[in-house]
PDB file of C-alpha atoms in Angstrom:
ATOM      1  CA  UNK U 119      56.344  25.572 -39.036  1.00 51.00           C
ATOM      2  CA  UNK U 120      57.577  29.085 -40.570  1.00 52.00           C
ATOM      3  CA  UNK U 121      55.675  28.103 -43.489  1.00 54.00           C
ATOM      4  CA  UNK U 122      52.200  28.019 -41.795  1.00 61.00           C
ATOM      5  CA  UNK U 123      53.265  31.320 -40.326  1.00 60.00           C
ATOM      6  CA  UNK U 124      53.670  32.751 -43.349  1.00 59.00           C
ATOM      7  CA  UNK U 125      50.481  31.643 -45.029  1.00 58.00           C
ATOM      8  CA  UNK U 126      48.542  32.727 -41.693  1.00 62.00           C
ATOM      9  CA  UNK U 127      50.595  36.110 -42.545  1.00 65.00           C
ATOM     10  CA  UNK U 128      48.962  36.449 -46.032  1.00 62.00           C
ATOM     11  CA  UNK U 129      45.887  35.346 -45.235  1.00 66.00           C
ATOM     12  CA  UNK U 130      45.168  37.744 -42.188  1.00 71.00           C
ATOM     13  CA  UNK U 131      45.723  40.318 -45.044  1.00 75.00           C
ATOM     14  CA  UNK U 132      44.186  39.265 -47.443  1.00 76.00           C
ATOM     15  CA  UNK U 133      40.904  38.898 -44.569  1.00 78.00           C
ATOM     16  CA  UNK U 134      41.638  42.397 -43.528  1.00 79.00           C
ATOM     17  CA  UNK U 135      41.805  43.654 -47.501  1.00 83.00           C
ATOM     18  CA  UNK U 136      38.731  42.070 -47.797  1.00 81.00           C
ATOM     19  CA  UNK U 137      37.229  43.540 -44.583  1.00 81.00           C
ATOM     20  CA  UNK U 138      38.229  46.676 -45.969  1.00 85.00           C
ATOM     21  CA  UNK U 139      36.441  46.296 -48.815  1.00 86.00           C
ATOM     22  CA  UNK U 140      33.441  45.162 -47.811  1.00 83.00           C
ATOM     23  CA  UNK U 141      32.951  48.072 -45.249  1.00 83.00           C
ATOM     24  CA  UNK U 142      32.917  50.413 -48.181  1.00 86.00           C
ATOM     25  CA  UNK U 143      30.684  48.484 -49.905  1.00 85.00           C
ATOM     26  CA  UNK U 144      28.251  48.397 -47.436  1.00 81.00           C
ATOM     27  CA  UNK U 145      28.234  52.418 -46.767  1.00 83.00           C
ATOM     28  CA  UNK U 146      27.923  52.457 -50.375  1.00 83.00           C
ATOM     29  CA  UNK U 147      24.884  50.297 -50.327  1.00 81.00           C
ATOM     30  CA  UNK U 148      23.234  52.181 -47.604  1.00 79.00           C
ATOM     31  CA  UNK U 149      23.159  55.347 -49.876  1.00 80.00           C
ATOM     32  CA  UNK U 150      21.035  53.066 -52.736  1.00 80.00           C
ATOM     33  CA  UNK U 151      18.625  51.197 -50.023  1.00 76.00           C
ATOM     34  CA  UNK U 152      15.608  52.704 -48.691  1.00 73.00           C
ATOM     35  CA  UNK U 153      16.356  54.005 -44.646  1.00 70.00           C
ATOM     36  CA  UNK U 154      14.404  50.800 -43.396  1.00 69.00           C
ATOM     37  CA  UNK U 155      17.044  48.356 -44.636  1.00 73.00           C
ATOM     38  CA  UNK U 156      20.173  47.522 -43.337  1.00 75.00           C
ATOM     39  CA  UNK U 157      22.519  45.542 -44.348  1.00 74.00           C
ATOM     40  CA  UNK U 158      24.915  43.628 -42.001  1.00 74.00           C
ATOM     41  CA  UNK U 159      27.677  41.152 -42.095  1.00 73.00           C
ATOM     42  CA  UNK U 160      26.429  37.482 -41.183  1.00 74.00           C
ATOM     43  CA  UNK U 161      28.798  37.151 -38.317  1.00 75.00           C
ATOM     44  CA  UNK U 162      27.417  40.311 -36.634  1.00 78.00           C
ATOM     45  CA  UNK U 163      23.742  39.036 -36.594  1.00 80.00           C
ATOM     46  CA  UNK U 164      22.274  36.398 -34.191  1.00 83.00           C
ATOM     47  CA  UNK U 165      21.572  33.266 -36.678  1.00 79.00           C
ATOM     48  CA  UNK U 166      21.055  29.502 -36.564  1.00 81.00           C
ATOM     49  CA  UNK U 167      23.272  27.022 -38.487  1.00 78.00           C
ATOM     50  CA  UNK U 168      20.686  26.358 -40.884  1.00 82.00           C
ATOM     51  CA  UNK U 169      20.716  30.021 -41.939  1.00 82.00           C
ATOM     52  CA  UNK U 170      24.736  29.938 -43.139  1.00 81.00           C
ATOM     53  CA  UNK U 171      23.318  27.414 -45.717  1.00 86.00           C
ATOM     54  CA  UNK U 172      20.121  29.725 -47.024  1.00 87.00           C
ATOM     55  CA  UNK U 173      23.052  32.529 -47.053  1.00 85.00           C
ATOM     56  CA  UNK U 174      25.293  30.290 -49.324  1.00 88.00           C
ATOM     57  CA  UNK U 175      22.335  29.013 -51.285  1.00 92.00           C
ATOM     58  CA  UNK U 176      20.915  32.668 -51.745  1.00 90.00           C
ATOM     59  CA  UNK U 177      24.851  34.020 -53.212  1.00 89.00           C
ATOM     60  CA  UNK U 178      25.629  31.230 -55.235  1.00 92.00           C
ATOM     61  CA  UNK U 179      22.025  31.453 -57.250  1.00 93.00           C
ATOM     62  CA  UNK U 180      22.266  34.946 -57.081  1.00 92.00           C
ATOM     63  CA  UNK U 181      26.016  34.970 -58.682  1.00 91.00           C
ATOM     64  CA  UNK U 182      24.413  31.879 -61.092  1.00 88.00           C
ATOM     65  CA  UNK U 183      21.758  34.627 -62.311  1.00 90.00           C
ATOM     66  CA  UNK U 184      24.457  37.599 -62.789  1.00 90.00           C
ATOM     67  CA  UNK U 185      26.449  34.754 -65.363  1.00 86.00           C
ATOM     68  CA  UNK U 186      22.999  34.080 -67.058  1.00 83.00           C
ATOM     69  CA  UNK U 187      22.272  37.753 -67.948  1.00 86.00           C
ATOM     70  CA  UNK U 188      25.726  38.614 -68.787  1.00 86.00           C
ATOM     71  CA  UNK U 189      25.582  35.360 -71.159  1.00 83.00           C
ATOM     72  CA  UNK U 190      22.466  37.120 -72.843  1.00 84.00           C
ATOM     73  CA  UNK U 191      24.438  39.966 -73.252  1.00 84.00           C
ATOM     74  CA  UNK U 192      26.645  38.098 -75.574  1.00 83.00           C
ATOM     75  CA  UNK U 193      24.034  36.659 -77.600  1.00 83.00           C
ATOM     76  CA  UNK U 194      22.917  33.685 -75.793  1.00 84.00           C
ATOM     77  CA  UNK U 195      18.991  32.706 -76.158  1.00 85.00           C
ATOM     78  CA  UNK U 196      16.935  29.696 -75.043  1.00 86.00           C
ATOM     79  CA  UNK U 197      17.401  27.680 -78.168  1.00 89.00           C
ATOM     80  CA  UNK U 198      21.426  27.921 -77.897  1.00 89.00           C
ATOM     81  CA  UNK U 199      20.758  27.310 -74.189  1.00 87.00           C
ATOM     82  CA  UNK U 200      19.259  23.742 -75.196  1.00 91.00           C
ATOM     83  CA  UNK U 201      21.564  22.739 -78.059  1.00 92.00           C
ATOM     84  CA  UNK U 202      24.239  23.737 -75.773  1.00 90.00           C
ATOM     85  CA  UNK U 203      23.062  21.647 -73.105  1.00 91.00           C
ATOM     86  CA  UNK U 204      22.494  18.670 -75.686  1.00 93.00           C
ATOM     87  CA  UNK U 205      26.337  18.902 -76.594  1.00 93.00           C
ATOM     88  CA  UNK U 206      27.780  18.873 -72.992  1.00 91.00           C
ATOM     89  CA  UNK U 207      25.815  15.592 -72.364  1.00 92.00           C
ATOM     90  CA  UNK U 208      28.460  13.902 -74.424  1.00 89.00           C
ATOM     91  CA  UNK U 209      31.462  16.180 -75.347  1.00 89.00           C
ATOM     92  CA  UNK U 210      32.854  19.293 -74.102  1.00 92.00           C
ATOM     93  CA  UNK U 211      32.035  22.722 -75.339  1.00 93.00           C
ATOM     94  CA  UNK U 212      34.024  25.497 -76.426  1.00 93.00           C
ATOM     95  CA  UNK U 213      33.227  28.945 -76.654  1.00 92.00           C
ATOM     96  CA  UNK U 214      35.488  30.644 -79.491  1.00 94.00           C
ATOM     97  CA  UNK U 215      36.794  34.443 -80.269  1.00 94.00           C
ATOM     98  CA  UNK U 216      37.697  35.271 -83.729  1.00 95.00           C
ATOM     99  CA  UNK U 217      39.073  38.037 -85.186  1.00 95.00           C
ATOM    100  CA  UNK U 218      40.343  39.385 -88.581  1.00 95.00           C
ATOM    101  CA  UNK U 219      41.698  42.352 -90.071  1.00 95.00           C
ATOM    102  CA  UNK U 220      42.133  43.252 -93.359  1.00 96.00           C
ATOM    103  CA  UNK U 221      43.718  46.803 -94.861  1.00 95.00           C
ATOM    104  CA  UNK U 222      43.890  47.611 -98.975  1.00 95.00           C
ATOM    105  CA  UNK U 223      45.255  50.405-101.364  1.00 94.00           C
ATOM    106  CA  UNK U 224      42.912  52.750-102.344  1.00 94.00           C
ATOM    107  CA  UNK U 225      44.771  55.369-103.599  1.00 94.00           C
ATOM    108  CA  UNK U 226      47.151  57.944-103.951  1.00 93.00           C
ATOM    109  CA  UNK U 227      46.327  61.839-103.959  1.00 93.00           C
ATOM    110  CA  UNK U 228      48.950  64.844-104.587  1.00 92.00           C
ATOM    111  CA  UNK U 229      48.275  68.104-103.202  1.00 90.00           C
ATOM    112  CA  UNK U 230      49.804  71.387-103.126  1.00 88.00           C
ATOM    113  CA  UNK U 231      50.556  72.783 -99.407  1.00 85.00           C
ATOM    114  CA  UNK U 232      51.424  76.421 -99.462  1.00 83.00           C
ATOM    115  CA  UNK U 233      54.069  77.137 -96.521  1.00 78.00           C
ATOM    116  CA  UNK U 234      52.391  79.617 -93.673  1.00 74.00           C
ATOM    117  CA  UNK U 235      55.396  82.320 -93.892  1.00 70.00           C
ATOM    118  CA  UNK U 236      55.877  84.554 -97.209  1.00 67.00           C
ATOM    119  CA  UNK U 237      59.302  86.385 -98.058  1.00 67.00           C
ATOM    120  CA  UNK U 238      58.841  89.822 -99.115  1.00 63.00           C
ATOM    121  CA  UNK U 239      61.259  91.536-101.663  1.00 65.00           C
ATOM    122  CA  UNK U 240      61.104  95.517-102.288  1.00 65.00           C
ATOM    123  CA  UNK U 241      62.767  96.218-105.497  1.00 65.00           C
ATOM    124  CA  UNK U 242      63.650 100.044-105.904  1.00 65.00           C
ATOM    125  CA  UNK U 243      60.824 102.107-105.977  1.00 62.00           C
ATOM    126  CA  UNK U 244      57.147 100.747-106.197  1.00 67.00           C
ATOM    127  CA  UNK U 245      58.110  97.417-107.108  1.00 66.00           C
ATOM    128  CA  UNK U 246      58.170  94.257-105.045  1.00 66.00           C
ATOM    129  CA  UNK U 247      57.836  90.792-105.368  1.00 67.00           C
ATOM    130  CA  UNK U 248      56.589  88.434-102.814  1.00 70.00           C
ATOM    131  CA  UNK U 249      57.539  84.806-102.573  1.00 75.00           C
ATOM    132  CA  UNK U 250      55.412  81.686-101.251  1.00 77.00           C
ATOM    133  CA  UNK U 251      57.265  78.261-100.880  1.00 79.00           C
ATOM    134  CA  UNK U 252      54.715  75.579-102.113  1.00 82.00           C
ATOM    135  CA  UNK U 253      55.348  71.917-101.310  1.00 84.00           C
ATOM    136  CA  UNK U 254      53.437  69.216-103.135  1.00 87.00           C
ATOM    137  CA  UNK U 255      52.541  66.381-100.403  1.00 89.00           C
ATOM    138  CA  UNK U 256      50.880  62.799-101.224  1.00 92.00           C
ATOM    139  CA  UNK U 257      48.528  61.069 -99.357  1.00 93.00           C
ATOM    140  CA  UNK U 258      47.899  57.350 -99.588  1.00 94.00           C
ATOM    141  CA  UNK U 259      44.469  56.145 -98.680  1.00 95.00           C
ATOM    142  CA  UNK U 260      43.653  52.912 -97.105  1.00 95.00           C
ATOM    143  CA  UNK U 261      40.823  50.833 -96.179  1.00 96.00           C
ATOM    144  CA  UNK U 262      41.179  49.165 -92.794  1.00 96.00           C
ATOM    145  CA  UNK U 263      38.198  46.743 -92.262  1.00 96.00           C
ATOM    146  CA  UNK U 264      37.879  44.503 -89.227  1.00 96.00           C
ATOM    147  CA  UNK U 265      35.592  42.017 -88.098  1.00 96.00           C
ATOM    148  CA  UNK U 266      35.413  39.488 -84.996  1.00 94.00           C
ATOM    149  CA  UNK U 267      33.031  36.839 -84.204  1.00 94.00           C
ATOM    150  CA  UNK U 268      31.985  34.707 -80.608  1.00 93.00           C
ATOM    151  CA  UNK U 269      30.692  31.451 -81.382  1.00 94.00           C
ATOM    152  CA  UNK U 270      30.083  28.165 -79.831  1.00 94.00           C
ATOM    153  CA  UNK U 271      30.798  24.769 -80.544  1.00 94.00           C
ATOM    154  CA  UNK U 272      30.622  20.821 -79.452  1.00 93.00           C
ATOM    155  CA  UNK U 273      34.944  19.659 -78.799  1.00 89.00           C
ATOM    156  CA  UNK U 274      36.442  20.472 -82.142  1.00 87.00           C
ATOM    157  CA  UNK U 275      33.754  20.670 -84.120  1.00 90.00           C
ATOM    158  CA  UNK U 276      33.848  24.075 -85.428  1.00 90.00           C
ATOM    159  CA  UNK U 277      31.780  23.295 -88.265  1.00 91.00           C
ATOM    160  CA  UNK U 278      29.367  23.026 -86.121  1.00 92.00           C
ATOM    161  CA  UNK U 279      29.180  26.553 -84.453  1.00 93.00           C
ATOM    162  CA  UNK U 280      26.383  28.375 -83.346  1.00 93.00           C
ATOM    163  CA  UNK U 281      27.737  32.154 -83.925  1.00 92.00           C
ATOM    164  CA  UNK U 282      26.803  34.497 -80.181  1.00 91.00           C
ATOM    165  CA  UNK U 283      27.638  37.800 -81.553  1.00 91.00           C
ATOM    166  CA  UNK U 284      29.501  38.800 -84.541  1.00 93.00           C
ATOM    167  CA  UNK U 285      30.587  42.760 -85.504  1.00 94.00           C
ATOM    168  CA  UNK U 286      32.528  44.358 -88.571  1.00 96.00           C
ATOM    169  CA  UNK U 287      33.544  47.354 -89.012  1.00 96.00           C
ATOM    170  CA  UNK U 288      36.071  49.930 -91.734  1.00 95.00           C
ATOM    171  CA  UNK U 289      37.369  52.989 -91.585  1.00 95.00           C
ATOM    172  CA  UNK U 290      39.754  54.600 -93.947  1.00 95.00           C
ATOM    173  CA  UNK U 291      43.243  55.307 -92.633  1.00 93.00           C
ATOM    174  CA  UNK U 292      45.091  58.281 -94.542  1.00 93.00           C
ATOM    175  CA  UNK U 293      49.182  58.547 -94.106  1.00 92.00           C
ATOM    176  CA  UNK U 294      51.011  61.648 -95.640  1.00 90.00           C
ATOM    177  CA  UNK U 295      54.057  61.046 -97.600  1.00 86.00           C
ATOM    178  CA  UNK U 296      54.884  57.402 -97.087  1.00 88.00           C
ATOM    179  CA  UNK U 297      53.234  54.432 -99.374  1.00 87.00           C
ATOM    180  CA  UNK U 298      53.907  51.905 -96.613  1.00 91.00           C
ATOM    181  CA  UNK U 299      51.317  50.209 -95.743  1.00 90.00           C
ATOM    182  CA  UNK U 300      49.177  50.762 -91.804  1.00 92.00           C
ATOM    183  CA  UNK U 301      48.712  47.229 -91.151  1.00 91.00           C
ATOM    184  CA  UNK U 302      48.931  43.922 -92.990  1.00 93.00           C
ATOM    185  CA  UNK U 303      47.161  43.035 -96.042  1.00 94.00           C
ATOM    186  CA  UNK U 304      45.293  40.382 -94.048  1.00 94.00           C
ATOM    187  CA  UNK U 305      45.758  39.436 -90.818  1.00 94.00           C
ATOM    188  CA  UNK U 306      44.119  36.604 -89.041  1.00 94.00           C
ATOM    189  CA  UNK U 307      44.054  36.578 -85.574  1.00 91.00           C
ATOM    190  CA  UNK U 308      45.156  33.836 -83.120  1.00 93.00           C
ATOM    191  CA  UNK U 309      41.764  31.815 -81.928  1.00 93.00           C
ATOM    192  CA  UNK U 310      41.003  32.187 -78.409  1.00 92.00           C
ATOM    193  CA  UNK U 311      38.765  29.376 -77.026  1.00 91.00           C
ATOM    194  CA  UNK U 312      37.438  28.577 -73.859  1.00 89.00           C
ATOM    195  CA  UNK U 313      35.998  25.350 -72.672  1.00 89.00           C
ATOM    196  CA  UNK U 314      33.026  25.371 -70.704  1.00 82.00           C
TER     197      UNK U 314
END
């Protein structure tokens, strides 16, 4: 018994969070639509049963066509569409990020870095001398290059992939007076798949 209480609990605030939200969504939606439309929850509009299913239908195809364009996004096109839909008629398919880093020695470079305060030394009479402290400072240069893929695949078949979107990219990292190196040699990042 106390533990149906408690999940009533959480739900009636999770319902009012929700109700919360929603109301701020739609004054923000009034300021977008045109003065002749208003939105309004479904439960504050007369309706017939048959309407709660057109509401569903309308949502769900409308959330179905929000997934489609963000899947174009990421470099999905008809054809990938079809071979995709040939491969999940018999296996599952994955959907794979990839990523790899790789940093090398260029080179090292010495320089002479004069310090911002002088000392100045009179000497009797017209005579002085003025002193700088120089300090000679090495820089090692690096090249940092990355690159990550998306692809898609039928089960384990990753020889199989159709690549979604791939980018690379390198930048040169310079590090004053210390040879050690930014980041690994290469690094290979862990696979993340997901199974659609």
């Amino acid at each position: 018994k106390g533990g149906r209480h408690l999940l009533y609990k959480v739900m009636s605030t999770d319902i009012a969070k929700y109700e919360v939200k929603l109301q701020f969504a739609l004054k923000k939606i009034k300021t977008i639509l045109e003065n002749t439309r208003s939105p309004q929850l479904a439960t504050e509009v007369a309706h017939s049963y048959l309407d709660k299913y057109s509401l569903v239908e309308f949502i769900c195809n409308s959330a179905l066509a929000a997934v489609f364009e963000s899947w174009q996004f990421i470099g999905f096109n008809q054809d990938i569409l079809k071979q995709v839909r040939e491969w999940s008629e018999n296996r599952s398919v994955t959907i794979r990020f990839c990523h790899e880093h790789r940093c090398k020695f260029i080179e090292k470079k010495e320089r002479k870095v004069e310090a911002p305060t002088q000392t100045i030394t009179k000497i009797r009479g017209i005579f002085s001398a003025t002193e700088k402290v120089v300090t000679t400072v090495t820089d090692y240069f690096w090249a940092f290059e990355s690159d990550y893929s998306l692809i898609i695949f039928p089960g384990n078949e990753s020889d199989k992939a159709l690549t979604l979107l791939s980018r690379s990219g390198n930048h040169q990292i310079c590090i004053t007076n210390s040879d050690k190196e930014p980041h690994p040699e290469v690094m290979v990042g862990n696979n993340i798949d997901l199974n659609i």
